[in-house]
């Protein structure tokens, strides 16, 4: 899945057009990942049709919540799911080859599934400093008193989102700048732009009422 900071960057760029409540939209854009923090699998929170697949079922989400996407939290949740859909169905496929990964320098290295995840998460940590600065994210959400969002989404325990917020605070503080392996800043910038444009087109295509 895309990192939490990448999700926030996509949410901010989408919201530059939508003009919804930013903090609540931000919270929705990371909310599906609460499942990992409370020891649950992500099938329900991410609307996965099959346990062995990581691509969210966008249509299942829209069938249930399309009419309430005028709520900033719900729109953020939609942005998260669609970003993950693009990540798994399009983006990451260009980097993975069975038990191998393609590195920035073009070399292909054979690694285990655990090693692949370690490489990806190391790159996330390395890129966080750049992304936080480049996208000028308002991080006050993660240091203010937690307010339960106005939402009808019942796939996650919204009252426990404070756990995710605390985790985000640690992620932000632990950002580093080291050598990147699979993803550099340019690659992630392109991914964020691609997601933003595609999500805005889908909002128009699905005739989602924002205001």
PDB file of C-alpha atoms in Angstrom:
ATOM      1  CA  UNK A   1       0.000   0.000   0.000  1.00  0.00           C
ATOM      2  CA  UNK A   2       1.040   3.600  -0.452  1.00  0.00           C
ATOM      3  CA  UNK A   3       2.559   5.182   2.666  1.00  0.00           C
ATOM      4  CA  UNK A   4       0.492   7.322   5.027  1.00  0.00           C
ATOM      5  CA  UNK A   5       2.408  10.439   3.975  1.00  0.00           C
ATOM      6  CA  UNK A   6       1.781   9.684   0.283  1.00  0.00           C
ATOM      7  CA  UNK A   7      -1.933   9.327   1.088  1.00  0.00           C
ATOM      8  CA  UNK A   8      -1.876  12.742   2.763  1.00  0.00           C
ATOM      9  CA  UNK A   9      -0.125  14.309  -0.234  1.00  0.00           C
ATOM     10  CA  UNK A  10      -2.712  12.919  -2.659  1.00  0.00           C
ATOM     11  CA  UNK A  11      -5.519  14.093  -0.377  1.00  0.00           C
ATOM     12  CA  UNK A  12      -4.082  17.605  -0.235  1.00  0.00           C
ATOM     13  CA  UNK A  13      -3.748  17.869  -4.022  1.00  0.00           C
ATOM     14  CA  UNK A  14      -7.268  16.546  -4.599  1.00  0.00           C
ATOM     15  CA  UNK A  15      -8.609  18.950  -1.986  1.00  0.00           C
ATOM     16  CA  UNK A  16      -6.977  21.908  -3.712  1.00  0.00           C
ATOM     17  CA  UNK A  17      -9.859  21.427  -6.168  1.00  0.00           C
ATOM     18  CA  UNK A  18     -12.607  20.165  -3.832  1.00  0.00           C
ATOM     19  CA  UNK A  19     -12.052  22.768  -1.059  1.00  0.00           C
ATOM     20  CA  UNK A  20     -13.438  20.563   1.735  1.00  0.00           C
ATOM     21  CA  UNK A  21     -12.518  20.664   5.424  1.00  0.00           C
ATOM     22  CA  UNK A  22      -8.846  19.791   5.228  1.00  0.00           C
ATOM     23  CA  UNK A  23      -8.206  18.178   8.592  1.00  0.00           C
ATOM     24  CA  UNK A  24     -11.221  15.893   8.420  1.00  0.00           C
ATOM     25  CA  UNK A  25     -10.333  14.943   4.836  1.00  0.00           C
ATOM     26  CA  UNK A  26      -6.761  14.191   5.931  1.00  0.00           C
ATOM     27  CA  UNK A  27      -8.025  11.964   8.728  1.00  0.00           C
ATOM     28  CA  UNK A  28     -10.237  10.057   6.309  1.00  0.00           C
ATOM     29  CA  UNK A  29      -7.320   9.656   3.913  1.00  0.00           C
ATOM     30  CA  UNK A  30      -5.344   7.583   6.447  1.00  0.00           C
ATOM     31  CA  UNK A  31      -8.275   6.040   8.356  1.00  0.00           C
ATOM     32  CA  UNK A  32      -8.454   2.661   6.550  1.00  0.00           C
ATOM     33  CA  UNK A  33      -5.007   1.803   7.916  1.00  0.00           C
ATOM     34  CA  UNK A  34      -6.290   1.761  11.509  1.00  0.00           C
ATOM     35  CA  UNK A  35      -6.934  -1.959  10.967  1.00  0.00           C
ATOM     36  CA  UNK A  36      -3.205  -2.717  11.152  1.00  0.00           C
ATOM     37  CA  UNK A  37      -2.784  -0.700  14.345  1.00  0.00           C
ATOM     38  CA  UNK A  38      -5.524  -2.596  16.186  1.00  0.00           C
ATOM     39  CA  UNK A  39      -4.471  -6.056  15.035  1.00  0.00           C
ATOM     40  CA  UNK A  40      -7.134  -6.607  12.389  1.00  0.00           C
ATOM     41  CA  UNK A  41      -6.702  -7.645   8.761  1.00  0.00           C
ATOM     42  CA  UNK A  42      -7.523  -5.063   6.105  1.00  0.00           C
ATOM     43  CA  UNK A  43     -10.141  -6.989   4.131  1.00  0.00           C
ATOM     44  CA  UNK A  44     -13.040  -5.049   5.652  1.00  0.00           C
ATOM     45  CA  UNK A  45     -11.409  -1.640   6.077  1.00  0.00           C
ATOM     46  CA  UNK A  46     -10.058  -1.679   2.506  1.00  0.00           C
ATOM     47  CA  UNK A  47     -13.063  -3.311   0.817  1.00  0.00           C
ATOM     48  CA  UNK A  48     -11.021  -6.207  -0.498  1.00  0.00           C
ATOM     49  CA  UNK A  49     -13.130  -8.647  -2.517  1.00  0.00           C
ATOM     50  CA  UNK A  50     -10.584 -11.458  -2.042  1.00  0.00           C
ATOM     51  CA  UNK A  51      -8.162 -12.017   0.846  1.00  0.00           C
ATOM     52  CA  UNK A  52      -5.320 -12.794  -1.528  1.00  0.00           C
ATOM     53  CA  UNK A  53      -5.686  -9.488  -3.375  1.00  0.00           C
ATOM     54  CA  UNK A  54      -4.744  -5.994  -2.188  1.00  0.00           C
ATOM     55  CA  UNK A  55      -6.782  -3.974  -4.705  1.00  0.00           C
ATOM     56  CA  UNK A  56      -9.797  -2.274  -3.028  1.00  0.00           C
ATOM     57  CA  UNK A  57     -13.232  -2.837  -4.547  1.00  0.00           C
ATOM     58  CA  UNK A  58     -14.106   0.778  -5.278  1.00  0.00           C
ATOM     59  CA  UNK A  59     -17.570  -0.103  -6.548  1.00  0.00           C
ATOM     60  CA  UNK A  60     -18.447  -1.883  -3.300  1.00  0.00           C
ATOM     61  CA  UNK A  61     -17.443   1.238  -1.381  1.00  0.00           C
ATOM     62  CA  UNK A  62     -19.403   3.537  -3.688  1.00  0.00           C
ATOM     63  CA  UNK A  63     -22.492   1.341  -3.595  1.00  0.00           C
ATOM     64  CA  UNK A  64     -22.588   1.883   0.149  1.00  0.00           C
ATOM     65  CA  UNK A  65     -21.259   5.414   0.605  1.00  0.00           C
ATOM     66  CA  UNK A  66     -21.471   7.355  -2.683  1.00  0.00           C
ATOM     67  CA  UNK A  67     -24.305   9.558  -1.407  1.00  0.00           C
ATOM     68  CA  UNK A  68     -22.306  10.605   1.669  1.00  0.00           C
ATOM     69  CA  UNK A  69     -19.045  11.613   0.001  1.00  0.00           C
ATOM     70  CA  UNK A  70     -19.954  15.216   0.684  1.00  0.00           C
ATOM     71  CA  UNK A  71     -18.608  14.455   4.168  1.00  0.00           C
ATOM     72  CA  UNK A  72     -14.871  15.305   4.184  1.00  0.00           C
ATOM     73  CA  UNK A  73     -13.937  12.198   6.182  1.00  0.00           C
ATOM     74  CA  UNK A  74     -15.779   9.931   3.741  1.00  0.00           C
ATOM     75  CA  UNK A  75     -14.178  11.634   0.752  1.00  0.00           C
ATOM     76  CA  UNK A  76     -10.769  11.154   2.340  1.00  0.00           C
ATOM     77  CA  UNK A  77     -11.573   7.478   2.819  1.00  0.00           C
ATOM     78  CA  UNK A  78     -12.487   7.219  -0.885  1.00  0.00           C
ATOM     79  CA  UNK A  79      -9.223   8.952  -1.849  1.00  0.00           C
ATOM     80  CA  UNK A  80      -7.272   6.439   0.250  1.00  0.00           C
ATOM     81  CA  UNK A  81      -8.957   3.431  -1.341  1.00  0.00           C
ATOM     82  CA  UNK A  82      -8.526   4.738  -4.869  1.00  0.00           C
ATOM     83  CA  UNK A  83      -4.868   5.577  -4.254  1.00  0.00           C
ATOM     84  CA  UNK A  84      -4.284   2.023  -3.008  1.00  0.00           C
ATOM     85  CA  UNK A  85      -6.142   0.678  -6.033  1.00  0.00           C
ATOM     86  CA  UNK A  86      -3.748   2.536  -8.355  1.00  0.00           C
ATOM     87  CA  UNK A  87      -0.736   1.539  -6.230  1.00  0.00           C
ATOM     88  CA  UNK A  88      -1.444  -2.192  -6.409  1.00  0.00           C
ATOM     89  CA  UNK A  89      -3.164  -2.505  -9.785  1.00  0.00           C
ATOM     90  CA  UNK A  90      -0.792  -0.266 -11.750  1.00  0.00           C
ATOM     91  CA  UNK A  91       2.213   1.253 -10.003  1.00  0.00           C
ATOM     92  CA  UNK A  92       3.815  -1.513  -7.954  1.00  0.00           C
ATOM     93  CA  UNK A  93       3.488  -4.029 -10.792  1.00  0.00           C
ATOM     94  CA  UNK A  94       6.192  -2.142 -12.676  1.00  0.00           C
ATOM     95  CA  UNK A  95       8.585  -2.710  -9.769  1.00  0.00           C
ATOM     96  CA  UNK A  96       7.975  -6.338  -8.835  1.00  0.00           C
ATOM     97  CA  UNK A  97       8.876  -9.435 -10.850  1.00  0.00           C
ATOM     98  CA  UNK A  98       7.847 -12.580  -8.975  1.00  0.00           C
ATOM     99  CA  UNK A  99      10.628 -12.835  -6.348  1.00  0.00           C
ATOM    100  CA  UNK A 100      12.586  -9.878  -7.717  1.00  0.00           C
ATOM    101  CA  UNK A 101      12.461  -6.096  -7.470  1.00  0.00           C
ATOM    102  CA  UNK A 102      13.581  -3.453  -9.928  1.00  0.00           C
ATOM    103  CA  UNK A 103      15.767  -0.851  -8.232  1.00  0.00           C
ATOM    104  CA  UNK A 104      16.180   2.807  -9.186  1.00  0.00           C
ATOM    105  CA  UNK A 105      19.390   2.081 -11.096  1.00  0.00           C
ATOM    106  CA  UNK A 106      17.514  -0.426 -13.272  1.00  0.00           C
ATOM    107  CA  UNK A 107      19.060  -3.525 -11.753  1.00  0.00           C
ATOM    108  CA  UNK A 108      16.819  -6.449 -10.846  1.00  0.00           C
ATOM    109  CA  UNK A 109      17.532  -8.170  -7.525  1.00  0.00           C
ATOM    110  CA  UNK A 110      16.108 -11.431  -6.215  1.00  0.00           C
ATOM    111  CA  UNK A 111      14.670 -10.980  -2.717  1.00  0.00           C
ATOM    112  CA  UNK A 112      12.201 -12.628  -0.361  1.00  0.00           C
ATOM    113  CA  UNK A 113       8.733 -11.191   0.265  1.00  0.00           C
ATOM    114  CA  UNK A 114       9.876  -9.942   3.678  1.00  0.00           C
ATOM    115  CA  UNK A 115      12.915  -8.249   2.141  1.00  0.00           C
ATOM    116  CA  UNK A 116      10.711  -6.564  -0.472  1.00  0.00           C
ATOM    117  CA  UNK A 117       8.527  -5.083   2.262  1.00  0.00           C
ATOM    118  CA  UNK A 118      11.607  -3.927   4.194  1.00  0.00           C
ATOM    119  CA  UNK A 119      12.929  -2.146   1.099  1.00  0.00           C
ATOM    120  CA  UNK A 120       9.571  -0.463   0.465  1.00  0.00           C
ATOM    121  CA  UNK A 121       9.159   0.693   4.059  1.00  0.00           C
ATOM    122  CA  UNK A 122      12.750   1.961   4.203  1.00  0.00           C
ATOM    123  CA  UNK A 123      12.051   4.037   1.101  1.00  0.00           C
ATOM    124  CA  UNK A 124       8.870   5.381   2.706  1.00  0.00           C
ATOM    125  CA  UNK A 125      10.878   6.527   5.734  1.00  0.00           C
ATOM    126  CA  UNK A 126      13.544   8.073   3.519  1.00  0.00           C
ATOM    127  CA  UNK A 127      10.978   9.993   1.446  1.00  0.00           C
ATOM    128  CA  UNK A 128       8.911  11.354   4.338  1.00  0.00           C
ATOM    129  CA  UNK A 129      11.208  14.321   4.987  1.00  0.00           C
ATOM    130  CA  UNK A 130      11.065  15.349   1.332  1.00  0.00           C
ATOM    131  CA  UNK A 131       7.290  14.879   1.020  1.00  0.00           C
ATOM    132  CA  UNK A 132       6.449  16.776   4.200  1.00  0.00           C
ATOM    133  CA  UNK A 133       8.487  19.737   2.956  1.00  0.00           C
ATOM    134  CA  UNK A 134       7.552  19.567  -0.724  1.00  0.00           C
ATOM    135  CA  UNK A 135       3.787  19.380  -0.118  1.00  0.00           C
ATOM    136  CA  UNK A 136       3.732  21.717   2.903  1.00  0.00           C
ATOM    137  CA  UNK A 137       1.338  19.471   4.799  1.00  0.00           C
ATOM    138  CA  UNK A 138      -0.598  20.904   7.740  1.00  0.00           C
ATOM    139  CA  UNK A 139       0.268  18.404  10.469  1.00  0.00           C
ATOM    140  CA  UNK A 140      -1.614  20.072  13.320  1.00  0.00           C
ATOM    141  CA  UNK A 141      -4.182  17.253  13.097  1.00  0.00           C
ATOM    142  CA  UNK A 142      -1.613  14.936  14.674  1.00  0.00           C
ATOM    143  CA  UNK A 143      -0.839  17.173  17.637  1.00  0.00           C
ATOM    144  CA  UNK A 144      -4.293  18.477  18.578  1.00  0.00           C
ATOM    145  CA  UNK A 145      -6.974  16.866  20.728  1.00  0.00           C
ATOM    146  CA  UNK A 146      -8.693  14.062  18.832  1.00  0.00           C
ATOM    147  CA  UNK A 147     -12.271  14.679  17.713  1.00  0.00           C
ATOM    148  CA  UNK A 148     -14.324  11.737  16.452  1.00  0.00           C
ATOM    149  CA  UNK A 149     -15.190  12.523  12.813  1.00  0.00           C
ATOM    150  CA  UNK A 150     -18.682  12.927  11.432  1.00  0.00           C
ATOM    151  CA  UNK A 151     -19.049   9.734   9.410  1.00  0.00           C
ATOM    152  CA  UNK A 152     -21.367   6.804   8.773  1.00  0.00           C
ATOM    153  CA  UNK A 153     -18.532   4.501   7.667  1.00  0.00           C
ATOM    154  CA  UNK A 154     -18.747   1.424   9.879  1.00  0.00           C
ATOM    155  CA  UNK A 155     -15.882  -0.667   8.488  1.00  0.00           C
ATOM    156  CA  UNK A 156     -13.511   0.785  11.085  1.00  0.00           C
ATOM    157  CA  UNK A 157     -13.839   1.759  14.782  1.00  0.00           C
ATOM    158  CA  UNK A 158     -13.652   5.554  14.407  1.00  0.00           C
ATOM    159  CA  UNK A 159     -13.400   5.999  18.159  1.00  0.00           C
ATOM    160  CA  UNK A 160      -9.981   4.290  17.995  1.00  0.00           C
ATOM    161  CA  UNK A 161      -8.503   6.574  15.339  1.00  0.00           C
ATOM    162  CA  UNK A 162      -6.500   8.327  18.055  1.00  0.00           C
ATOM    163  CA  UNK A 163      -4.232   5.240  17.976  1.00  0.00           C
ATOM    164  CA  UNK A 164      -3.502   5.899  14.314  1.00  0.00           C
ATOM    165  CA  UNK A 165      -2.900   9.581  14.970  1.00  0.00           C
ATOM    166  CA  UNK A 166      -0.344   8.708  17.658  1.00  0.00           C
ATOM    167  CA  UNK A 167       1.369   6.354  15.200  1.00  0.00           C
ATOM    168  CA  UNK A 168       1.477   9.101  12.574  1.00  0.00           C
ATOM    169  CA  UNK A 169       3.199  11.416  15.027  1.00  0.00           C
ATOM    170  CA  UNK A 170       5.975   8.836  15.402  1.00  0.00           C
ATOM    171  CA  UNK A 171       6.272   8.371  11.631  1.00  0.00           C
ATOM    172  CA  UNK A 172       6.661  12.112  11.156  1.00  0.00           C
ATOM    173  CA  UNK A 173       9.313  12.406  13.859  1.00  0.00           C
ATOM    174  CA  UNK A 174      11.311   9.426  12.585  1.00  0.00           C
ATOM    175  CA  UNK A 175      11.700  10.550   8.995  1.00  0.00           C
ATOM    176  CA  UNK A 176      15.235  10.278   7.606  1.00  0.00           C
ATOM    177  CA  UNK A 177      17.038  11.063   4.377  1.00  0.00           C
ATOM    178  CA  UNK A 178      19.101   8.116   3.175  1.00  0.00           C
ATOM    179  CA  UNK A 179      19.714   6.265  -0.049  1.00  0.00           C
ATOM    180  CA  UNK A 180      16.528   5.284  -1.896  1.00  0.00           C
ATOM    181  CA  UNK A 181      16.249   1.827  -3.410  1.00  0.00           C
ATOM    182  CA  UNK A 182      12.974   1.472  -5.336  1.00  0.00           C
ATOM    183  CA  UNK A 183      11.346   4.901  -5.184  1.00  0.00           C
ATOM    184  CA  UNK A 184      12.939   8.310  -5.589  1.00  0.00           C
ATOM    185  CA  UNK A 185      11.275  11.704  -5.157  1.00  0.00           C
ATOM    186  CA  UNK A 186      10.538  12.113  -8.866  1.00  0.00           C
ATOM    187  CA  UNK A 187       8.839   8.713  -9.082  1.00  0.00           C
ATOM    188  CA  UNK A 188       6.616   9.423  -6.089  1.00  0.00           C
ATOM    189  CA  UNK A 189       5.788  12.947  -7.298  1.00  0.00           C
ATOM    190  CA  UNK A 190       4.628  11.430 -10.591  1.00  0.00           C
ATOM    191  CA  UNK A 191       2.559   8.846  -8.701  1.00  0.00           C
ATOM    192  CA  UNK A 192       0.902  11.539  -6.563  1.00  0.00           C
ATOM    193  CA  UNK A 193       0.070  13.636  -9.646  1.00  0.00           C
ATOM    194  CA  UNK A 194      -1.282  10.598 -11.477  1.00  0.00           C
ATOM    195  CA  UNK A 195      -3.505   9.612  -8.530  1.00  0.00           C
ATOM    196  CA  UNK A 196      -4.764  13.159  -8.097  1.00  0.00           C
ATOM    197  CA  UNK A 197      -5.772  13.535 -11.731  1.00  0.00           C
ATOM    198  CA  UNK A 198      -7.379  10.099 -11.895  1.00  0.00           C
ATOM    199  CA  UNK A 199      -9.348  10.572  -8.662  1.00  0.00           C
ATOM    200  CA  UNK A 200     -10.672  13.958  -9.783  1.00  0.00           C
ATOM    201  CA  UNK A 201     -11.760  12.422 -13.092  1.00  0.00           C
ATOM    202  CA  UNK A 202     -13.505   9.594 -11.242  1.00  0.00           C
ATOM    203  CA  UNK A 203     -15.315  12.030  -8.954  1.00  0.00           C
ATOM    204  CA  UNK A 204     -16.651  13.733 -12.075  1.00  0.00           C
ATOM    205  CA  UNK A 205     -17.322  10.437 -13.889  1.00  0.00           C
ATOM    206  CA  UNK A 206     -19.231   8.927 -10.949  1.00  0.00           C
ATOM    207  CA  UNK A 207     -21.161  12.217 -10.531  1.00  0.00           C
ATOM    208  CA  UNK A 208     -20.159  12.420  -6.877  1.00  0.00           C
ATOM    209  CA  UNK A 209     -21.669  15.453  -5.185  1.00  0.00           C
ATOM    210  CA  UNK A 210     -19.019  17.170  -3.123  1.00  0.00           C
ATOM    211  CA  UNK A 211     -20.705  20.341  -1.918  1.00  0.00           C
TER     212      UNK A 211
END
